[in-house]
PDB file of C-alpha atoms in Angstrom:
ATOM      1  CA  MET A   1     -64.152  29.025  15.447  1.00  0.00           C
ATOM      2  CA  THR A   2     -61.772  32.366  15.484  1.00  0.00           C
ATOM      3  CA  GLU A   3     -61.060  33.859  11.969  1.00  0.00           C
ATOM      4  CA  ALA A   4     -57.138  34.772  12.435  1.00  0.00           C
ATOM      5  CA  ARG A   5     -55.513  37.637  10.759  1.00  0.00           C
ATOM      6  CA  GLY A   6     -51.869  36.069  10.372  1.00  0.00           C
ATOM      7  CA  SER A   7     -48.885  35.173  12.409  1.00  0.00           C
ATOM      8  CA  ALA A   8     -48.061  37.708  15.450  1.00  0.00           C
ATOM      9  CA  GLY A   9     -44.845  39.012  15.662  1.00  0.00           C
ATOM     10  CA  SER A  10     -44.399  36.706  19.072  1.00  0.00           C
ATOM     11  CA  GLY A  11     -44.593  34.056  16.555  1.00  0.00           C
ATOM     12  CA  GLY A  12     -48.131  33.209  17.808  1.00  0.00           C
ATOM     13  CA  THR A  13     -51.645  32.952  16.057  1.00  0.00           C
ATOM     14  CA  ALA A  14     -53.103  36.497  16.161  1.00  0.00           C
ATOM     15  CA  HIS A  15     -57.441  36.915  15.605  1.00  0.00           C
ATOM     16  CA  THR A  16     -59.615  39.182  14.601  1.00  0.00           C
ATOM     17  CA  ARG A  17     -63.073  37.910  15.574  1.00  0.00           C
ATOM     18  CA  TYR A  18     -64.168  35.238  17.578  1.00  0.00           C
ATOM     19  CA  ALA A  19     -67.327  33.298  16.272  1.00  0.00           C
ATOM     20  CA  SER A  20     -70.214  33.099  18.738  1.00  0.00           C
ATOM     21  CA  GLY A  21     -69.965  30.328  21.381  1.00  0.00           C
ATOM     22  CA  THR A  22     -65.903  30.132  21.008  1.00  0.00           C
ATOM     23  CA  PRO A  23     -64.024  31.049  24.632  1.00  0.00           C
ATOM     24  CA  CYS A  24     -62.685  34.893  23.679  1.00  0.00           C
ATOM     25  CA  TRP A  25     -61.563  35.970  26.884  1.00  0.00           C
ATOM     26  CA  VAL A  26     -60.352  35.217  30.614  1.00  0.00           C
ATOM     27  CA  SER A  27     -60.451  37.242  33.230  1.00  0.00           C
ATOM     28  CA  LEU A  28     -59.254  37.491  36.954  1.00  0.00           C
ATOM     29  CA  MET A  29     -60.716  39.305  39.569  1.00  0.00           C
ATOM     30  CA  ALA A  30     -58.445  39.584  42.970  1.00  0.00           C
ATOM     31  CA  HIS A  31     -58.020  41.356  46.013  1.00  0.00           C
ATOM     32  CA  GLY A  32     -54.340  42.940  45.509  1.00  0.00           C
ATOM     33  CA  LEU A  33     -54.380  43.896  42.028  1.00  0.00           C
ATOM     34  CA  THR A  34     -50.860  45.207  42.004  1.00  0.00           C
ATOM     35  CA  ALA A  35     -49.230  42.225  43.797  1.00  0.00           C
ATOM     36  CA  THR A  36     -51.651  39.574  41.558  1.00  0.00           C
ATOM     37  CA  GLN A  37     -50.192  41.761  38.669  1.00  0.00           C
ATOM     38  CA  ASP A  38     -46.432  40.898  39.554  1.00  0.00           C
ATOM     39  CA  PHE A  39     -47.110  37.712  40.109  1.00  0.00           C
ATOM     40  CA  TYR A  40     -48.365  36.656  36.664  1.00  0.00           C
ATOM     41  CA  SER A  41     -45.871  39.533  34.972  1.00  0.00           C
ATOM     42  CA  ALA A  42     -43.054  37.048  36.479  1.00  0.00           C
ATOM     43  CA  LEU A  43     -44.323  34.297  35.299  1.00  0.00           C
ATOM     44  CA  PHE A  44     -45.569  34.695  31.963  1.00  0.00           C
ATOM     45  CA  GLY A  45     -43.824  38.443  31.147  1.00  0.00           C
ATOM     46  CA  TRP A  46     -47.095  40.151  31.060  1.00  0.00           C
ATOM     47  CA  GLU A  47     -47.272  43.643  30.845  1.00  0.00           C
ATOM     48  CA  PHE A  48     -50.122  46.046  32.017  1.00  0.00           C
ATOM     49  CA  GLN A  49     -52.803  48.761  30.902  1.00  0.00           C
ATOM     50  CA  PRO A  50     -55.660  50.350  31.861  1.00  0.00           C
ATOM     51  CA  GLY A  51     -58.987  48.576  31.339  1.00  0.00           C
ATOM     52  CA  PRO A  52     -62.765  49.435  31.369  1.00  0.00           C
ATOM     53  CA  HIS A  53     -63.899  50.050  35.313  1.00  0.00           C
ATOM     54  CA  GLN A  54     -67.410  49.195  35.051  1.00  0.00           C
ATOM     55  CA  LEU A  55     -67.028  46.506  37.350  1.00  0.00           C
ATOM     56  CA  GLY A  56     -63.846  48.218  39.400  1.00  0.00           C
ATOM     57  CA  PRO A  57     -60.300  48.913  38.835  1.00  0.00           C
ATOM     58  CA  TYR A  58     -59.033  46.916  35.611  1.00  0.00           C
ATOM     59  CA  ALA A  59     -56.098  46.441  33.795  1.00  0.00           C
ATOM     60  CA  ARG A  60     -55.736  44.051  30.798  1.00  0.00           C
ATOM     61  CA  ALA A  61     -52.713  41.771  30.108  1.00  0.00           C
ATOM     62  CA  LEU A  62     -50.195  42.297  27.310  1.00  0.00           C
ATOM     63  CA  LEU A  63     -48.101  40.157  25.668  1.00  0.00           C
ATOM     64  CA  HIS A  64     -45.859  41.557  23.012  1.00  0.00           C
ATOM     65  CA  GLY A  65     -48.285  44.178  22.336  1.00  0.00           C
ATOM     66  CA  GLU A  66     -51.282  42.060  22.211  1.00  0.00           C
ATOM     67  CA  GLU A  67     -54.084  41.553  25.000  1.00  0.00           C
ATOM     68  CA  VAL A  68     -54.307  38.153  26.609  1.00  0.00           C
ATOM     69  CA  ALA A  69     -56.248  38.472  29.583  1.00  0.00           C
ATOM     70  CA  GLY A  70     -57.423  40.180  32.357  1.00  0.00           C
ATOM     71  CA  ILE A  71     -57.188  41.400  36.228  1.00  0.00           C
ATOM     72  CA  GLY A  72     -59.609  43.242  38.096  1.00  0.00           C
ATOM     73  CA  GLN A  73     -60.000  44.200  41.720  1.00  0.00           C
ATOM     74  CA  LEU A  74     -62.515  42.543  43.968  1.00  0.00           C
ATOM     75  CA  PRO A  75     -64.502  45.134  46.087  1.00  0.00           C
ATOM     76  CA  PRO A  76     -62.882  45.203  49.612  1.00  0.00           C
ATOM     77  CA  ASP A  77     -66.263  44.524  51.143  1.00  0.00           C
ATOM     78  CA  ARG A  78     -67.202  41.037  48.788  1.00  0.00           C
ATOM     79  CA  HIS A  79     -66.049  37.864  50.159  1.00  0.00           C
ATOM     80  CA  LEU A  80     -65.951  36.240  46.703  1.00  0.00           C
ATOM     81  CA  PRO A  81     -64.094  33.498  45.035  1.00  0.00           C
ATOM     82  CA  VAL A  82     -60.706  34.632  43.352  1.00  0.00           C
ATOM     83  CA  ALA A  83     -61.242  32.414  40.260  1.00  0.00           C
ATOM     84  CA  TRP A  84     -60.194  32.741  35.907  1.00  0.00           C
ATOM     85  CA  THR A  85     -63.499  33.321  34.675  1.00  0.00           C
ATOM     86  CA  PRO A  86     -63.856  32.511  30.926  1.00  0.00           C
ATOM     87  CA  TYR A  87     -66.337  34.216  28.653  1.00  0.00           C
ATOM     88  CA  LEU A  88     -67.583  32.951  25.331  1.00  0.00           C
ATOM     89  CA  ALA A  89     -68.125  35.163  22.610  1.00  0.00           C
ATOM     90  CA  SER A  90     -71.756  36.097  21.903  1.00  0.00           C
ATOM     91  CA  ASP A  91     -72.949  38.437  18.810  1.00  0.00           C
ATOM     92  CA  ASP A  92     -75.555  39.756  21.244  1.00  0.00           C
ATOM     93  CA  VAL A  93     -75.135  39.209  24.855  1.00  0.00           C
ATOM     94  CA  ASP A  94     -79.322  40.256  25.466  1.00  0.00           C
ATOM     95  CA  SER A  95     -80.557  37.378  24.110  1.00  0.00           C
ATOM     96  CA  THR A  96     -77.469  34.522  25.068  1.00  0.00           C
ATOM     97  CA  ALA A  97     -78.539  35.992  28.897  1.00  0.00           C
ATOM     98  CA  GLU A  98     -81.857  35.266  28.338  1.00  0.00           C
ATOM     99  CA  SER A  99     -81.201  32.033  26.847  1.00  0.00           C
ATOM    100  CA  VAL A 100     -78.926  31.349  30.092  1.00  0.00           C
ATOM    101  CA  ARG A 101     -81.773  31.974  31.954  1.00  0.00           C
ATOM    102  CA  LEU A 102     -84.095  29.955  30.243  1.00  0.00           C
ATOM    103  CA  CYS A 103     -82.111  26.919  30.298  1.00  0.00           C
ATOM    104  CA  GLY A 104     -81.881  27.035  33.881  1.00  0.00           C
ATOM    105  CA  GLY A 105     -78.801  28.869  34.507  1.00  0.00           C
ATOM    106  CA  THR A 106     -78.442  32.266  36.269  1.00  0.00           C
ATOM    107  CA  ILE A 107     -77.013  35.733  35.190  1.00  0.00           C
ATOM    108  CA  GLY A 108     -75.410  36.995  38.153  1.00  0.00           C
ATOM    109  CA  VAL A 109     -73.882  40.136  36.794  1.00  0.00           C
ATOM    110  CA  GLY A 110     -75.409  42.302  33.821  1.00  0.00           C
ATOM    111  CA  PRO A 111     -75.794  42.490  30.780  1.00  0.00           C
ATOM    112  CA  LEU A 112     -74.408  45.618  31.204  1.00  0.00           C
ATOM    113  CA  ASP A 113     -71.845  48.085  28.870  1.00  0.00           C
ATOM    114  CA  ALA A 114     -67.827  48.230  29.525  1.00  0.00           C
ATOM    115  CA  GLY A 115     -67.339  51.633  27.903  1.00  0.00           C
ATOM    116  CA  ASP A 116     -66.725  50.918  24.606  1.00  0.00           C
ATOM    117  CA  ALA A 117     -65.377  47.977  24.646  1.00  0.00           C
ATOM    118  CA  GLY A 118     -68.148  46.134  24.235  1.00  0.00           C
ATOM    119  CA  ARG A 119     -71.372  44.480  26.245  1.00  0.00           C
ATOM    120  CA  LEU A 120     -71.102  41.582  29.018  1.00  0.00           C
ATOM    121  CA  ALA A 121     -72.555  39.387  31.303  1.00  0.00           C
ATOM    122  CA  ILE A 122     -70.970  37.238  34.171  1.00  0.00           C
ATOM    123  CA  GLY A 123     -73.544  33.488  34.701  1.00  0.00           C
ATOM    124  CA  SER A 124     -73.592  30.258  35.941  1.00  0.00           C
ATOM    125  CA  ASP A 125     -74.467  26.910  34.078  1.00  0.00           C
ATOM    126  CA  PRO A 126     -77.198  24.772  35.736  1.00  0.00           C
ATOM    127  CA  ALA A 127     -74.162  23.252  38.394  1.00  0.00           C
ATOM    128  CA  GLY A 128     -72.777  26.273  39.279  1.00  0.00           C
ATOM    129  CA  ALA A 129     -70.196  26.689  37.050  1.00  0.00           C
ATOM    130  CA  VAL A 130     -69.422  30.635  36.446  1.00  0.00           C
ATOM    131  CA  PHE A 131     -68.545  31.640  32.837  1.00  0.00           C
ATOM    132  CA  GLY A 132     -68.587  35.373  31.227  1.00  0.00           C
ATOM    133  CA  VAL A 133     -70.656  36.243  27.797  1.00  0.00           C
ATOM    134  CA  TRP A 134     -68.377  38.539  25.653  1.00  0.00           C
ATOM    135  CA  GLN A 135     -70.078  40.922  23.138  1.00  0.00           C
ATOM    136  CA  ALA A 136     -67.254  43.061  21.185  1.00  0.00           C
ATOM    137  CA  ALA A 137     -66.965  46.032  20.040  1.00  0.00           C
ATOM    138  CA  ARG A 138     -63.441  47.917  20.505  1.00  0.00           C
ATOM    139  CA  HIS A 139     -62.149  44.782  22.345  1.00  0.00           C
ATOM    140  CA  LEU A 140     -62.581  41.685  20.482  1.00  0.00           C
ATOM    141  CA  GLY A 141     -60.887  39.517  23.406  1.00  0.00           C
ATOM    142  CA  THR A 142     -57.642  37.523  23.240  1.00  0.00           C
ATOM    143  CA  GLY A 143     -55.387  38.936  20.686  1.00  0.00           C
ATOM    144  CA  VAL A 144     -52.911  35.900  20.387  1.00  0.00           C
ATOM    145  CA  THR A 145     -52.595  32.179  20.687  1.00  0.00           C
ATOM    146  CA  GLY A 146     -50.075  29.301  21.082  1.00  0.00           C
ATOM    147  CA  VAL A 147     -47.095  31.251  22.522  1.00  0.00           C
ATOM    148  CA  PRO A 148     -46.215  30.321  26.131  1.00  0.00           C
ATOM    149  CA  GLY A 149     -48.183  33.000  28.522  1.00  0.00           C
ATOM    150  CA  THR A 150     -51.331  33.191  26.157  1.00  0.00           C
ATOM    151  CA  PRO A 151     -54.469  30.991  27.284  1.00  0.00           C
ATOM    152  CA  ALA A 152     -54.401  27.266  25.506  1.00  0.00           C
ATOM    153  CA  TRP A 153     -57.564  25.625  26.733  1.00  0.00           C
ATOM    154  CA  ASN A 154     -61.077  25.681  28.933  1.00  0.00           C
ATOM    155  CA  GLU A 155     -62.145  22.879  30.723  1.00  0.00           C
ATOM    156  CA  LEU A 156     -65.621  22.472  33.018  1.00  0.00           C
ATOM    157  CA  LEU A 157     -65.091  20.814  35.836  1.00  0.00           C
ATOM    158  CA  THR A 158     -68.391  18.889  37.149  1.00  0.00           C
ATOM    159  CA  PHE A 159     -70.000  16.261  38.549  1.00  0.00           C
ATOM    160  CA  GLU A 160     -71.297  14.410  35.150  1.00  0.00           C
ATOM    161  CA  ALA A 161     -70.460  15.866  31.821  1.00  0.00           C
ATOM    162  CA  ALA A 162     -73.961  15.126  30.644  1.00  0.00           C
ATOM    163  CA  GLY A 163     -76.030  16.855  33.105  1.00  0.00           C
ATOM    164  CA  VAL A 164     -74.572  19.910  32.021  1.00  0.00           C
ATOM    165  CA  VAL A 165     -73.612  19.640  27.986  1.00  0.00           C
ATOM    166  CA  LYS A 166     -77.204  20.108  26.762  1.00  0.00           C
ATOM    167  CA  PHE A 167     -76.570  23.760  28.437  1.00  0.00           C
ATOM    168  CA  TYR A 168     -73.812  25.069  26.406  1.00  0.00           C
ATOM    169  CA  GLU A 169     -75.285  23.306  23.320  1.00  0.00           C
ATOM    170  CA  THR A 170     -78.145  24.996  23.588  1.00  0.00           C
ATOM    171  CA  VAL A 171     -77.317  28.415  24.574  1.00  0.00           C
ATOM    172  CA  PHE A 172     -73.502  28.625  22.803  1.00  0.00           C
ATOM    173  CA  GLY A 173     -74.173  26.235  20.198  1.00  0.00           C
ATOM    174  CA  HIS A 174     -71.735  23.686  20.966  1.00  0.00           C
ATOM    175  CA  GLU A 175     -71.950  20.310  19.085  1.00  0.00           C
ATOM    176  CA  ARG A 176     -70.627  17.467  21.340  1.00  0.00           C
ATOM    177  CA  ASP A 177     -68.007  14.712  20.781  1.00  0.00           C
ATOM    178  CA  THR A 178     -67.542  12.018  23.132  1.00  0.00           C
ATOM    179  CA  GLU A 179     -65.495   9.903  20.915  1.00  0.00           C
ATOM    180  CA  ASP A 180     -62.474  10.668  23.274  1.00  0.00           C
ATOM    181  CA  SER A 181     -64.442   9.449  26.298  1.00  0.00           C
ATOM    182  CA  ALA A 182     -65.296   6.384  24.590  1.00  0.00           C
ATOM    183  CA  SER A 183     -61.716   5.190  23.908  1.00  0.00           C
ATOM    184  CA  ALA A 184     -60.440   6.728  27.534  1.00  0.00           C
ATOM    185  CA  GLY A 185     -63.241   4.935  29.197  1.00  0.00           C
ATOM    186  CA  THR A 186     -63.057   8.574  30.992  1.00  0.00           C
ATOM    187  CA  ASP A 187     -66.522  10.812  31.241  1.00  0.00           C
ATOM    188  CA  HIS A 188     -65.239  13.332  28.848  1.00  0.00           C
ATOM    189  CA  ILE A 189     -66.696  15.565  26.177  1.00  0.00           C
ATOM    190  CA  THR A 190     -65.272  18.038  23.777  1.00  0.00           C
ATOM    191  CA  LEU A 191     -67.091  20.953  23.067  1.00  0.00           C
ATOM    192  CA  ARG A 192     -67.238  21.926  19.017  1.00  0.00           C
ATOM    193  CA  LEU A 193     -68.185  24.423  17.238  1.00  0.00           C
ATOM    194  CA  ALA A 194     -67.832  24.221  13.233  1.00  0.00           C
ATOM    195  CA  GLY A 195     -66.421  20.748  13.610  1.00  0.00           C
ATOM    196  CA  ARG A 196     -63.054  22.456  15.518  1.00  0.00           C
ATOM    197  CA  PRO A 197     -62.740  22.152  19.789  1.00  0.00           C
ATOM    198  CA  VAL A 198     -63.261  24.715  21.419  1.00  0.00           C
ATOM    199  CA  ALA A 199     -63.430  23.412  24.913  1.00  0.00           C
ATOM    200  CA  GLY A 200     -64.143  20.577  27.601  1.00  0.00           C
ATOM    201  CA  ILE A 201     -66.215  18.761  29.582  1.00  0.00           C
ATOM    202  CA  ARG A 202     -64.692  16.652  32.100  1.00  0.00           C
ATOM    203  CA  GLY A 203     -66.934  14.941  34.951  1.00  0.00           C
ATOM    204  CA  MET A 204     -65.199  14.123  37.871  1.00  0.00           C
ATOM    205  CA  GLY A 205     -67.956  12.181  40.223  1.00  0.00           C
ATOM    206  CA  ASN A 206     -67.074  12.316  43.747  1.00  0.00           C
ATOM    207  CA  THR A 207     -63.550  13.757  43.194  1.00  0.00           C
ATOM    208  CA  LEU A 208     -64.614  17.120  42.141  1.00  0.00           C
ATOM    209  CA  PRO A 209     -63.372  19.340  44.851  1.00  0.00           C
ATOM    210  CA  ARG A 210     -66.205  19.980  47.689  1.00  0.00           C
ATOM    211  CA  ASP A 211     -64.838  23.489  48.483  1.00  0.00           C
ATOM    212  CA  ARG A 212     -65.118  24.676  44.526  1.00  0.00           C
ATOM    213  CA  GLY A 213     -68.219  22.639  43.131  1.00  0.00           C
ATOM    214  CA  SER A 214     -68.141  22.773  39.502  1.00  0.00           C
ATOM    215  CA  HIS A 215     -66.026  25.141  38.086  1.00  0.00           C
ATOM    216  CA  TRP A 216     -64.097  26.662  34.545  1.00  0.00           C
ATOM    217  CA  LEU A 217     -60.558  25.830  34.475  1.00  0.00           C
ATOM    218  CA  THR A 218     -58.096  27.857  32.269  1.00  0.00           C
ATOM    219  CA  SER A 219     -54.857  26.621  30.662  1.00  0.00           C
ATOM    220  CA  PHE A 220     -51.686  29.071  29.950  1.00  0.00           C
ATOM    221  CA  GLN A 221     -49.518  27.751  27.320  1.00  0.00           C
ATOM    222  CA  VAL A 222     -45.936  27.785  28.845  1.00  0.00           C
ATOM    223  CA  ALA A 223     -42.314  26.606  27.000  1.00  0.00           C
ATOM    224  CA  ASP A 224     -41.059  24.552  29.981  1.00  0.00           C
ATOM    225  CA  ALA A 225     -43.642  22.715  32.566  1.00  0.00           C
ATOM    226  CA  ASP A 226     -41.199  21.778  35.102  1.00  0.00           C
ATOM    227  CA  ASP A 227     -39.659  25.918  34.958  1.00  0.00           C
ATOM    228  CA  ALA A 228     -42.912  27.339  35.202  1.00  0.00           C
ATOM    229  CA  LEU A 229     -43.885  25.300  38.104  1.00  0.00           C
ATOM    230  CA  ARG A 230     -40.599  26.350  39.977  1.00  0.00           C
ATOM    231  CA  ARG A 231     -41.406  29.852  39.009  1.00  0.00           C
ATOM    232  CA  VAL A 232     -45.267  29.525  41.078  1.00  0.00           C
ATOM    233  CA  ARG A 233     -43.120  28.314  44.238  1.00  0.00           C
ATOM    234  CA  ASP A 234     -40.460  31.076  44.194  1.00  0.00           C
ATOM    235  CA  LEU A 235     -43.300  33.828  43.556  1.00  0.00           C
ATOM    236  CA  GLY A 236     -45.798  32.619  46.272  1.00  0.00           C
ATOM    237  CA  GLY A 237     -48.077  30.131  44.608  1.00  0.00           C
ATOM    238  CA  ARG A 238     -48.888  26.219  45.267  1.00  0.00           C
ATOM    239  CA  VAL A 239     -48.593  23.398  43.425  1.00  0.00           C
ATOM    240  CA  LEU A 240     -51.836  21.523  43.604  1.00  0.00           C
ATOM    241  CA  THR A 241     -51.279  18.814  41.106  1.00  0.00           C
ATOM    242  CA  PRO A 242     -47.654  17.838  39.689  1.00  0.00           C
ATOM    243  CA  VAL A 243     -46.698  17.530  36.173  1.00  0.00           C
ATOM    244  CA  HIS A 244     -48.232  14.826  34.387  1.00  0.00           C
ATOM    245  CA  ASP A 245     -48.605  13.687  30.325  1.00  0.00           C
ATOM    246  CA  ASP A 246     -51.856  14.316  28.997  1.00  0.00           C
ATOM    247  CA  PRO A 247     -53.274  14.330  25.374  1.00  0.00           C
ATOM    248  CA  ARG A 248     -52.254  18.117  24.988  1.00  0.00           C
ATOM    249  CA  GLY A 249     -48.880  17.656  26.280  1.00  0.00           C
ATOM    250  CA  ARG A 250     -47.087  18.156  29.999  1.00  0.00           C
ATOM    251  CA  VAL A 251     -49.706  19.312  32.048  1.00  0.00           C
ATOM    252  CA  ALA A 252     -50.080  20.781  36.334  1.00  0.00           C
ATOM    253  CA  THR A 253     -52.722  22.897  38.058  1.00  0.00           C
ATOM    254  CA  VAL A 254     -50.793  25.729  40.375  1.00  0.00           C
ATOM    255  CA  ALA A 255     -52.990  28.176  42.475  1.00  0.00           C
ATOM    256  CA  ASP A 256     -51.498  31.715  42.524  1.00  0.00           C
ATOM    257  CA  PRO A 257     -50.854  33.379  45.781  1.00  0.00           C
ATOM    258  CA  GLU A 258     -54.821  34.095  46.693  1.00  0.00           C
ATOM    259  CA  GLY A 259     -55.607  30.967  45.329  1.00  0.00           C
ATOM    260  CA  ALA A 260     -57.073  31.119  41.906  1.00  0.00           C
ATOM    261  CA  VAL A 261     -56.443  28.194  40.313  1.00  0.00           C
ATOM    262  CA  PHE A 262     -55.133  27.330  36.473  1.00  0.00           C
ATOM    263  CA  SER A 263     -53.295  24.909  34.958  1.00  0.00           C
ATOM    264  CA  VAL A 264     -49.611  25.508  32.783  1.00  0.00           C
ATOM    265  CA  VAL A 265     -49.665  23.277  29.945  1.00  0.00           C
ATOM    266  CA  GLU A 266     -46.525  22.607  27.768  1.00  0.00           C
ATOM    267  CA  LEU A 267     -47.486  21.419  24.489  1.00  0.00           C
ATOM    268  CA  ARG A 268     -46.366  18.854  22.261  1.00  0.00           C
ATOM    269  CA  GLY A 269     -44.433  19.682  19.486  1.00  0.00           C
TER     270      GLY A 269
END
């Protein structure tokens, strides 16, 4: 659950605090920081300001003055995947990191302080999907949602949903809702906190991309999905799946010029 402080000036919902276990931030590590910022600025209307540099050069993306995402630069000597990573809120990142290890996951980075912004760790679940953990101090997380250019949803794509859901229930206190899976005949679980949906897990079986394995996929809201795809192509990105209808609205999966995969969603009215 997210606590809101009312409507943002852009018409979205502005947030003051994220309950533990809620996706609260999303961050991309890329090789070309300037070119990557240019792509997302043209696509989503983001502006950028410097952020903490504990993990190298880093900038926060702003929309209408509210922080919505982060983009950092990968070290030139590190051949790591270029990917969007969601961060889940925690009241105690050190305790959460220990729970990750005890439940079969791994911690690859941290826990460490990000200046006075907060404390973080980056880990992976037992199936290998990478996620972050954020303990807020001055930086609370995504400042506004519900308008084009902001994160709309995070979905874990894995081989089998039942194989990892217990991990997230134990570590982050998520509750599972399988009604959508039963009714649609798909391997899908909605993760909830206090009855509210916060993320999803989708089992893809043998259709899971072998070159990526289990991974989190972030969706960003757009006003017009078809127009967003045209802009992605014009800006040097790729369309991986065309626009199609799903319960959230009109959705497509794309990749930026460096190959970072994400979705755009035109939400239903």
